[in-house]
XYZ file of C-alpha atoms in Angstrom:
327
model
C -40.760 -174.033 41.369
C -39.282 -177.522 41.247
C -39.060 -179.247 37.887
C -40.936 -182.509 37.464
C -39.227 -185.579 36.015
C -39.892 -185.812 32.271
C -42.097 -188.896 32.597
C -44.573 -187.137 34.937
C -47.414 -185.114 33.435
C -49.771 -182.829 35.369
C -53.470 -183.282 34.629
C -54.422 -179.584 34.827
C -58.065 -178.846 35.650
C -57.451 -175.683 37.665
C -60.543 -173.427 37.819
C -60.287 -170.579 35.282
C -60.816 -166.841 35.816
C -64.487 -166.978 34.837
C -65.125 -169.698 37.382
C -63.455 -167.607 40.108
C -65.396 -164.492 39.069
C -68.670 -166.408 39.305
C -67.715 -167.776 42.730
C -66.837 -164.313 44.081
C -69.971 -162.633 42.701
C -72.155 -165.346 44.180
C -70.383 -165.092 47.537
C -70.585 -161.304 47.778
C -74.287 -161.412 46.871
C -75.048 -163.878 49.669
C -76.451 -162.828 53.027
C -74.254 -162.948 54.981
C -71.348 -162.600 52.545
C -69.072 -165.624 52.251
C -66.188 -166.853 50.101
C -64.904 -170.464 49.939
C -61.640 -171.323 51.661
C -60.212 -172.811 48.445
C -59.555 -169.210 47.354
C -56.765 -169.000 49.967
C -54.445 -171.203 47.949
C -52.362 -169.342 45.421
C -48.555 -169.666 45.604
C -48.207 -167.224 48.510
C -51.249 -168.656 50.294
C -49.804 -172.170 50.166
C -46.474 -170.887 51.528
C -48.240 -169.016 54.333
C -50.220 -172.119 55.261
C -46.988 -174.100 55.549
C -45.723 -171.323 57.862
C -48.931 -171.574 59.951
C -48.201 -175.257 60.468
C -44.884 -174.308 62.100
C -46.378 -171.871 64.637
C -46.231 -173.020 68.265
C -49.981 -172.487 68.748
C -50.927 -174.662 65.762
C -51.079 -178.091 67.390
C -52.844 -179.825 64.472
C -49.923 -180.503 62.126
C -47.334 -181.536 64.688
C -49.862 -183.794 66.438
C -50.897 -185.507 63.188
C -47.253 -185.926 62.182
C -46.544 -187.519 65.570
C -49.449 -189.945 65.037
C -48.072 -190.834 61.604
C -44.573 -191.270 62.997
C -45.858 -193.657 65.652
C -48.348 -195.587 63.530
C -47.389 -195.247 59.842
C -46.320 -198.881 59.545
C -49.604 -200.134 61.017
C -51.602 -197.711 58.863
C -49.775 -198.836 55.712
C -50.426 -202.465 56.615
C -54.131 -201.629 56.948
C -54.114 -200.126 53.431
C -52.518 -203.289 52.042
C -50.192 -203.938 49.084
C -50.506 -202.488 45.576
C -52.913 -199.735 46.611
C -53.425 -196.527 44.636
C -53.170 -193.539 47.007
C -55.330 -190.570 45.959
C -54.660 -187.547 48.153
C -57.058 -184.599 48.380
C -55.294 -181.261 48.956
C -51.803 -182.709 48.955
C -49.887 -179.597 50.079
C -46.248 -180.173 51.019
C -46.538 -183.972 51.257
C -44.759 -184.416 54.618
C -47.301 -186.919 55.960
C -47.578 -188.580 52.554
C -43.846 -189.255 52.597
C -44.166 -191.027 55.937
C -46.974 -193.174 54.534
C -45.275 -194.048 51.228
C -42.150 -195.117 53.132
C -44.182 -197.962 54.656
C -46.639 -198.880 51.896
C -45.991 -202.164 50.086
C -45.647 -201.747 46.293
C -48.025 -198.774 45.892
C -49.614 -198.885 42.424
C -49.703 -195.098 42.032
C -49.784 -191.812 43.924
C -52.416 -189.335 42.684
C -52.174 -185.972 44.481
C -55.094 -183.593 43.836
C -54.180 -179.993 44.677
C -55.625 -176.652 43.554
C -52.318 -174.758 43.932
C -50.239 -175.616 40.870
C -46.985 -174.465 42.509
C -47.522 -176.490 45.690
C -48.466 -179.535 43.598
C -45.380 -179.385 41.384
C -42.990 -178.851 44.299
C -44.476 -181.681 46.332
C -44.515 -184.171 43.453
C -40.971 -183.298 42.401
C -39.712 -183.986 45.938
C -41.691 -187.216 46.306
C -40.658 -188.473 42.858
C -37.009 -188.017 43.816
C -37.500 -189.991 47.039
C -39.795 -192.669 45.565
C -38.664 -193.170 41.948
C -40.507 -196.495 41.642
C -43.916 -195.079 42.618
C -45.868 -193.854 39.554
C -46.869 -190.204 40.146
C -50.059 -188.878 38.520
C -50.623 -185.295 39.756
C -53.985 -183.600 39.150
C -54.321 -179.809 39.495
C -57.995 -179.420 40.394
C -60.567 -178.507 43.027
C -61.027 -181.767 44.933
C -64.501 -180.696 46.080
C -65.727 -181.395 42.554
C -66.163 -185.001 41.321
C -62.877 -186.297 39.925
C -62.047 -188.375 36.891
C -59.029 -190.257 38.195
C -56.140 -190.838 35.761
C -55.817 -194.350 34.379
C -53.231 -196.173 36.474
C -50.176 -197.592 34.718
C -50.909 -200.895 36.458
C -54.183 -201.964 37.985
C -54.311 -201.320 41.744
C -55.798 -203.813 44.160
C -57.748 -200.979 45.764
C -57.989 -197.200 45.787
C -57.421 -195.324 49.022
C -58.570 -191.713 49.363
C -56.171 -189.869 51.694
C -57.453 -186.640 53.273
C -55.039 -185.513 56.017
C -54.831 -182.292 57.983
C -58.413 -182.163 59.282
C -59.442 -180.405 56.066
C -62.792 -182.189 56.347
C -63.431 -179.726 59.172
C -63.452 -176.828 56.689
C -66.874 -177.929 55.467
C -70.276 -177.537 57.079
C -71.942 -180.838 57.918
C -73.965 -181.169 54.691
C -70.915 -180.310 52.553
C -68.667 -182.624 54.569
C -71.115 -185.472 53.951
C -71.096 -184.589 50.233
C -67.288 -184.893 50.217
C -67.444 -188.209 52.075
C -70.005 -189.550 49.584
C -67.743 -188.425 46.744
C -64.831 -190.296 48.335
C -67.035 -193.356 48.742
C -67.832 -193.262 45.019
C -64.230 -192.701 43.927
C -62.599 -195.399 46.033
C -62.687 -198.863 44.586
C -64.524 -201.918 45.903
C -62.504 -202.964 48.909
C -60.929 -199.522 49.109
C -61.047 -197.023 51.930
C -60.665 -193.478 53.182
C -57.762 -192.435 55.420
C -58.701 -189.121 56.995
C -57.405 -186.683 59.599
C -60.034 -185.468 62.068
C -59.417 -182.801 64.708
C -61.086 -183.549 68.037
C -62.967 -181.369 70.505
C -60.823 -180.043 73.355
C -60.243 -176.910 75.444
C -61.747 -173.926 73.616
C -58.813 -171.623 74.437
C -56.331 -174.049 72.881
C -58.433 -174.333 69.739
C -58.891 -170.573 69.383
C -55.184 -169.847 69.890
C -54.323 -172.133 66.953
C -56.157 -169.762 64.581
C -54.863 -166.541 66.141
C -51.108 -167.111 66.357
C -49.025 -164.415 68.028
C -46.851 -163.915 64.937
C -49.882 -163.019 62.812
C -49.202 -165.615 60.124
C -52.833 -166.779 60.077
C -53.941 -163.150 59.744
C -51.658 -162.693 56.718
C -52.923 -165.969 55.236
C -56.555 -164.891 55.546
C -55.976 -161.402 54.113
C -53.957 -162.858 51.227
C -57.244 -164.113 49.774
C -58.107 -160.486 48.958
C -54.631 -159.810 47.541
C -55.036 -162.808 45.268
C -58.499 -161.766 44.040
C -57.290 -158.242 43.291
C -54.450 -159.654 41.205
C -56.226 -162.499 39.437
C -59.725 -161.179 38.705
C -59.315 -157.410 39.064
C -61.318 -156.769 42.240
C -60.394 -153.652 44.231
C -60.516 -154.866 47.837
C -58.744 -152.406 50.172
C -56.813 -155.053 52.072
C -55.869 -152.625 54.842
C -59.567 -151.980 55.504
C -60.209 -155.593 56.568
C -59.117 -157.525 59.654
C -58.843 -161.225 60.408
C -61.203 -162.662 63.027
C -61.294 -166.290 64.208
C -63.610 -167.293 67.049
C -64.596 -170.669 68.479
C -68.335 -171.311 68.429
C -68.698 -173.909 71.183
C -72.334 -174.632 70.354
C -71.520 -175.469 66.716
C -68.144 -177.012 67.645
C -66.132 -174.997 65.148
C -63.771 -172.091 64.550
C -65.477 -169.448 62.413
C -62.994 -167.339 60.460
C -64.111 -164.069 58.906
C -62.714 -161.009 57.176
C -64.258 -158.004 58.904
C -64.593 -154.640 57.156
C -63.233 -151.883 59.419
C -65.072 -149.125 57.500
C -68.067 -148.721 55.226
C -66.721 -149.391 51.750
C -67.562 -150.500 48.238
C -65.807 -153.282 46.328
C -65.957 -153.616 42.563
C -66.031 -156.973 40.774
C -66.138 -156.144 37.076
C -69.138 -153.847 36.515
C -70.809 -154.833 39.815
C -70.347 -153.018 43.117
C -70.817 -154.633 46.537
C -71.240 -152.612 49.718
C -69.655 -153.587 53.035
C -70.959 -151.989 56.201
C -68.533 -150.993 58.949
C -67.851 -154.118 61.073
C -69.573 -156.389 58.520
C -68.061 -159.888 58.607
C -67.518 -162.012 55.493
C -67.201 -165.697 56.401
C -64.194 -167.351 54.712
C -63.605 -170.601 56.609
C -65.024 -173.027 59.133
C -62.808 -175.410 61.080
C -65.093 -177.991 62.656
C -64.023 -180.110 65.617
C -65.580 -183.501 66.322
C -66.003 -186.070 69.027
C -65.311 -189.621 67.834
C -69.044 -190.313 68.085
C -69.988 -187.184 66.083
C -67.679 -188.091 63.227
C -68.719 -191.752 63.143
C -72.362 -190.683 62.884
C -71.627 -188.285 60.011
C -69.606 -190.953 58.185
C -72.436 -193.457 58.588
C -74.833 -191.033 56.880
C -72.440 -191.054 53.911
C -72.440 -194.869 53.770
C -69.092 -195.271 55.536
C -68.075 -196.878 58.801
C -65.023 -196.241 60.964
C -62.827 -199.346 60.962
C -59.763 -198.055 62.822
C -58.729 -194.940 64.751
C -55.229 -193.785 65.688
C -54.786 -190.931 68.198
C -52.088 -189.120 70.149
C -51.791 -189.779 73.888
C -53.742 -186.616 74.794
C -56.486 -187.417 72.249
C -56.236 -184.033 70.558
C -56.308 -185.394 67.008
C -57.204 -188.583 65.167
C -56.364 -190.395 61.945
C -59.270 -192.626 60.954
C -59.761 -195.387 58.389
C -63.229 -195.644 56.828
C -64.708 -198.360 54.644
C -68.017 -198.777 52.849
C -70.789 -199.847 55.192
C -73.995 -199.690 53.186
C -75.247 -199.200 49.640
C -74.702 -195.623 48.449
C -77.094 -193.233 50.236
C-alpha cells in the first residue's frame, strides 16, 4: 500500500462489519436472492477489477480512455477554472490523471472510494504527480449521501465525476436516486461528468463480462471469499459459478452467482438454503441509447449539455447540468 503525503488525511467512513452483516442477511432473505455489487471491492477485488479492464474483450475502459485522450482538454475547459472535482468510485485514477492534467487551477480533488487500499494507492500516485492540487480522500460508500470535506479554498463550482459506466450498475430507480444525489451535492453552476456505456451488438457486450481468461469469474467469486473472511459466512466458493448474460429487452448484463448444488450457508446464527441452479443476482450493467439516458437524467432534474464519443459510438462521456428545480 502506498504511503500518503503527511499533509493528506483520509476521511474514513467505510461501512463496518455490522453494516455488511445486515446487508448480507437482507440480500439472502430476498426473493430472488441478491447482494450489492459494492461488496466486490476489497483489496483483491479492486486488483481483479483493474485486471478485467486490461482484458481484450473489455472494450469499456480502453474506449473511455481513448475518449479522454482525444477530448480531455475540451472537457476540462467545459468544467472551467478553480473547480472542485469529486469522484465517485475513484479506483486507479487513470482517467482522473488525464483530466487533472488539463484542468485550470483545480480547487481540490475529492475521491470517494469504498476500497481503502485502492483509495490510498490512487491518491498517493496522484499527489506525487499533482503536488499543488489539494487532495481530500473519503473512504465511503458513494451510494449514500455524502458530507463533502471543507475545501481549503472556496471552489467556483463542484463537479461530480463518475467515470467507467458505473451508473449502469444500478437499476433505473436507483440510478435516478444517484443522479439526484449528485444534483444535490454539486454546487450552483456545477455539473456532473459521467461515463455511459451505449447499446451495441449483444455478442460484444456479453463477451466483455465473460472474458476467456476467467478474470471476471474470479472477480465475481471473490465476493464470497471476502464475506467468508470479513463476516464469518461459510460460502463454499467452489459450489458457485459465475454467470453473465445480456438481457436485450432490459438492455443490461445480468451477473449472477449460481449454486451448482443444493446447499446451506450460515450467516451468524441464521441459515440460508440455496437450491441447485439457484441464481443470486450480484450486478447489473445497464446499456443506454443517448435518448434513454437523457430521459433518465431529465427525471432527476438534469439535462445533457455535452456528449463526447468514440468514432464507433460504443461509449460516451457526458456533461450534465441542473435543468429544473429538484424533483
